[in-house]
Short mmCIF file of C-alpha atoms in Angstrom, two decimals:
data_model
loop_
_atom_site.label_atom_id
_atom_site.label_comp_id
_atom_site.label_asym_id
_atom_site.label_seq_id
_atom_site.Cartn_x
_atom_site.Cartn_y
_atom_site.Cartn_z
CA MET A 19 -10.66 -8.17 0.48
CA ASN A 20 -7.99 -7.23 -2.04
CA ILE A 21 -5.35 -5.42 -0.42
CA THR A 22 -3.05 -3.76 -2.77
CA VAL A 23 0.45 -3.06 -1.02
CA TYR A 24 3.02 -1.25 -2.88
CA LEU A 25 6.65 -2.05 -1.82
CA GLY A 26 10.45 -2.08 -3.02
CA ALA A 27 12.09 -5.05 -5.08
CA ASN A 28 15.22 -4.01 -2.42
CA GLU A 29 14.96 -5.09 1.04
CA GLY A 30 16.91 -1.94 2.44
CA ASN A 31 19.61 -1.60 5.52
CA ASP A 32 16.95 -1.66 8.47
CA PRO A 33 15.72 -5.08 9.76
CA SER A 34 12.67 -3.89 10.79
CA LEU A 35 11.36 -3.76 7.41
CA ARG A 36 11.78 -7.33 6.67
CA LYS A 37 9.86 -8.06 10.21
CA ALA A 38 7.12 -5.58 9.53
CA VAL A 39 6.44 -6.40 5.98
CA ARG A 40 6.20 -10.34 7.13
CA GLU A 41 4.09 -9.43 9.94
CA LEU A 42 1.61 -7.61 6.92
CA GLY A 43 1.76 -10.36 5.12
CA THR A 44 0.93 -13.01 7.52
CA TRP A 45 -1.87 -10.70 8.74
CA ILE A 46 -3.29 -10.58 5.33
CA GLY A 47 -3.00 -14.31 4.90
CA GLU A 48 -4.72 -15.27 7.98
CA SER A 49 -7.38 -12.88 7.92
CA GLY A 50 -8.55 -14.31 4.79
CA ASN A 51 -7.69 -11.38 2.83
CA ARG A 52 -5.73 -11.38 -0.83
CA LEU A 53 -2.98 -9.61 -1.57
CA VAL A 54 -2.44 -7.62 -4.67
CA TYR A 55 1.40 -6.51 -5.24
CA GLY A 56 4.01 -6.02 -7.87
CA GLY A 57 4.64 -9.85 -8.53
CA SER A 58 8.54 -9.76 -7.90
CA LYS A 59 10.21 -12.55 -6.13
CA SER A 60 12.84 -10.31 -4.84
CA GLY A 61 13.52 -7.85 -1.96
CA LEU A 62 10.39 -6.85 0.28
CA MET A 63 8.06 -7.73 -2.33
CA GLY A 64 9.35 -11.62 -2.17
CA GLU A 65 8.67 -11.47 1.44
CA ILE A 66 5.37 -10.15 1.95
CA ALA A 67 4.48 -12.52 -0.62
CA GLU A 68 5.99 -15.65 0.68
CA SER A 69 4.65 -14.66 4.03
CA VAL A 70 1.28 -14.23 3.12
CA LEU A 71 1.31 -17.57 1.04
CA GLN A 72 2.79 -19.52 4.18
CA ALA A 73 -0.25 -18.02 6.19
CA GLY A 74 -2.46 -19.82 3.92
CA GLY A 75 -3.76 -16.68 1.90
CA GLU A 76 -3.42 -15.78 -1.90
CA VAL A 77 -1.58 -13.72 -3.94
CA THR A 78 -1.97 -11.74 -7.09
CA GLY A 79 0.80 -10.40 -8.80
CA VAL A 80 0.99 -7.57 -11.54
CA GLU A 81 3.91 -7.50 -13.23
CA PRO A 82 5.09 -5.80 -16.73
CA GLN A 83 6.32 -8.06 -19.50
CA PHE A 84 9.76 -6.62 -19.47
CA PHE A 85 9.94 -7.73 -15.74
CA ILE A 86 9.25 -11.28 -16.86
CA ASP A 87 11.79 -11.13 -19.43
CA MET A 88 14.06 -10.58 -16.60
CA GLU A 89 12.70 -13.33 -14.90
CA TYR A 90 11.79 -11.29 -11.74
CA GLN A 91 8.35 -12.68 -11.22
CA TYR A 92 7.43 -14.71 -8.17
CA ASP A 93 6.28 -18.15 -9.77
CA ALA A 94 4.87 -19.42 -6.58
CA ILE A 95 1.86 -17.12 -6.45
CA THR A 96 -1.66 -17.97 -6.78
CA GLU A 97 -2.19 -15.37 -9.85
CA LEU A 98 0.34 -13.72 -12.01
CA ILE A 99 -1.19 -10.98 -14.48
CA VAL A 100 0.97 -9.64 -17.24
CA THR A 101 0.96 -6.52 -18.59
CA LYS A 102 2.58 -4.61 -21.44
CA ASP A 103 4.18 -2.01 -19.56
CA MET A 104 4.03 0.09 -16.29
CA THR A 105 1.06 2.33 -16.45
CA GLU A 106 -0.79 -0.69 -17.43
CA ARG A 107 0.40 -2.04 -14.02
CA LYS A 108 -0.55 0.73 -11.83
CA THR A 109 -4.23 1.10 -13.60
CA LYS A 110 -4.63 -2.60 -13.08
CA MET A 111 -3.34 -2.52 -8.88
CA ILE A 112 -5.80 0.23 -8.74
CA GLU A 113 -8.58 -1.60 -10.22
CA LEU A 114 -7.95 -4.86 -8.55
CA GLY A 115 -7.68 -3.16 -4.85
CA ASP A 116 -10.12 -2.34 -2.39
CA VAL A 117 -7.55 -0.80 -0.03
CA PHE A 118 -4.29 0.68 -0.67
CA ILE A 119 -1.17 0.49 1.51
CA ALA A 120 2.49 1.65 0.82
CA PHE A 121 4.98 0.17 2.79
CA PRO A 122 8.73 1.89 2.84
CA GLY A 123 9.89 1.76 -0.72
CA GLY A 124 11.76 3.50 -3.43
CA THR A 125 10.64 6.31 -5.68
CA GLY A 126 8.52 3.52 -7.55
CA THR A 127 6.41 3.04 -4.24
CA LEU A 128 6.33 6.60 -4.21
CA GLU A 129 4.63 6.96 -7.77
CA GLU A 130 2.25 4.46 -7.14
CA ILE A 131 0.74 5.64 -3.68
CA ALA A 132 0.94 9.26 -5.47
CA GLU A 133 -1.60 8.07 -7.99
CA VAL A 134 -3.82 6.75 -5.29
CA MET A 135 -3.80 9.58 -3.04
CA SER A 136 -4.96 11.74 -6.07
CA LYS A 137 -7.85 9.79 -6.92
CA VAL A 138 -8.84 9.55 -3.38
CA SER A 139 -8.42 13.49 -3.20
CA LEU A 140 -10.89 13.53 -6.32
CA LYS A 141 -13.24 11.08 -4.43
CA HIS A 142 -12.29 9.09 -7.68
CA LEU A 143 -11.46 6.18 -5.44
CA GLU A 144 -13.96 5.46 -2.61
CA ALA A 145 -10.55 2.97 -0.78
CA PRO A 146 -8.45 4.03 2.40
CA CYS A 147 -5.22 5.29 1.44
CA ILE A 148 -2.70 4.19 3.74
CA LEU A 149 1.12 5.47 4.21
CA TYR A 150 2.42 2.83 6.48
CA ASN A 151 4.60 5.19 8.71
CA LEU A 152 7.09 2.71 10.35
CA ASN A 153 9.60 4.41 12.11
CA GLY A 154 8.87 7.58 10.90
CA TYR A 155 9.45 6.80 6.82
CA TYR A 156 6.78 9.06 5.60
CA ASP A 157 7.20 11.89 8.21
CA SER A 158 8.52 14.27 6.01
CA LEU A 159 5.50 13.14 3.08
CA LYS A 160 2.91 13.93 5.97
CA ALA A 161 4.83 17.05 6.44
CA LEU A 162 4.66 18.05 2.73
CA LEU A 163 0.83 17.50 2.79
CA SER A 164 -0.08 19.78 5.78
CA HIS A 165 2.40 22.16 3.95
CA MET A 166 0.16 22.42 0.93
CA THR A 167 -2.95 22.60 3.04
CA GLU A 168 -1.04 25.82 4.75
CA MET A 169 -0.30 27.19 1.51
CA GLY A 170 -4.06 27.05 0.29
CA LEU A 171 -2.66 24.36 -2.55
CA SER A 172 -4.98 21.47 -0.70
CA SER A 173 -7.20 21.21 1.92
CA PRO A 174 -8.51 18.74 4.62
CA GLU A 175 -11.34 17.79 2.29
CA ARG A 176 -9.20 16.68 0.01
CA GLN A 177 -7.00 14.94 1.71
CA GLU A 178 -9.74 12.75 3.30
CA GLY A 179 -9.36 9.14 3.03
CA ILE A 180 -4.74 9.02 3.27
CA TYR A 181 -3.88 7.63 6.52
CA PHE A 182 -0.48 7.57 8.20
CA ALA A 183 -0.28 4.85 10.05
CA ARG A 184 2.81 3.98 12.59
CA ASP A 185 2.14 -0.12 12.60
CA LEU A 186 -0.01 -2.64 12.16
CA SER A 187 -2.48 -2.75 14.88
CA GLU A 188 -3.46 0.84 13.12
CA ILE A 189 -3.79 -0.32 9.70
CA ARG A 190 -6.17 -2.91 10.99
CA LYS A 191 -8.38 -0.08 12.56
CA ILE A 192 -8.18 1.81 9.88
CA ILE A 193 -9.62 -1.01 7.73
CA GLU A 194 -12.27 -1.83 10.32
CA ASN A 195 -13.87 1.18 10.37
CA GLN A 196 -14.03 1.27 6.25
CA ARG A 197 -15.79 -1.99 6.42
CA SER A 198 -18.21 -0.66 9.25
CA ASN A 199 -18.87 2.58 6.99
CA ALA A 200 -17.20 4.94 9.81
CA THR A 201 -14.85 6.25 7.56
CA THR A 202 -15.36 9.98 8.89
CA THR A 203 -14.11 8.90 12.20
CA PRO A 204 -10.12 7.22 11.77
CA PRO A 205 -9.40 5.12 14.65
CA GLU A 206 -7.67 6.97 17.65
CA ASN A 207 -3.91 7.52 17.31
CA THR A 208 -4.21 6.95 13.99
CA GLN A 209 -2.22 10.01 11.79
CA GLY A 210 -4.95 10.80 9.56
CA ILE A 211 -4.03 13.64 7.30
CA GLY A 212 -7.62 14.78 6.10
CA ASN A 213 -9.08 14.04 9.67
CA GLN A 214 -6.51 16.41 11.20
CA LEU A 215 -5.38 14.03 13.54
CA GLY A 216 -1.59 13.30 14.71
#
């Protein structure tokens, strides 16, 4: 299974980010899945790639040419796909993914996962869209999605397949449910928006 993870090239100022992202990467590697990510060696992006590789997993990086020109790529990864621009990069990362996870990140991470959320909402993408809500990082986004429904601009049905997971254990449960074709029943305690939990 290809797990596409969106996250930043910065490390942030909370040590729990590095710990959690390496835990996620180690699980991806040890479970026999492949990481698909933005290809950078910097910050949290570099941490997750390194942890997957150290756990014996494979890593596909997808990076636009202008970042390659700036030498941001992680040369040790299994495969590097070079795109002409950011738009092509986003398309390729969606094309490759079976599961999509947004780790805490910046505006780039938000843009990327928003496109996945839109495709899931339109039923153009049959894959879990998981916001890793570490320490409540995405609480405000969760509230916004609920507000959209309250205002009649979205609906629980349109938000099915969008999940907010507090930790790796909840992420694993979502993915296991997807594998067993039980996607209409999210795991206990998982903050699924489309399923009105949390």
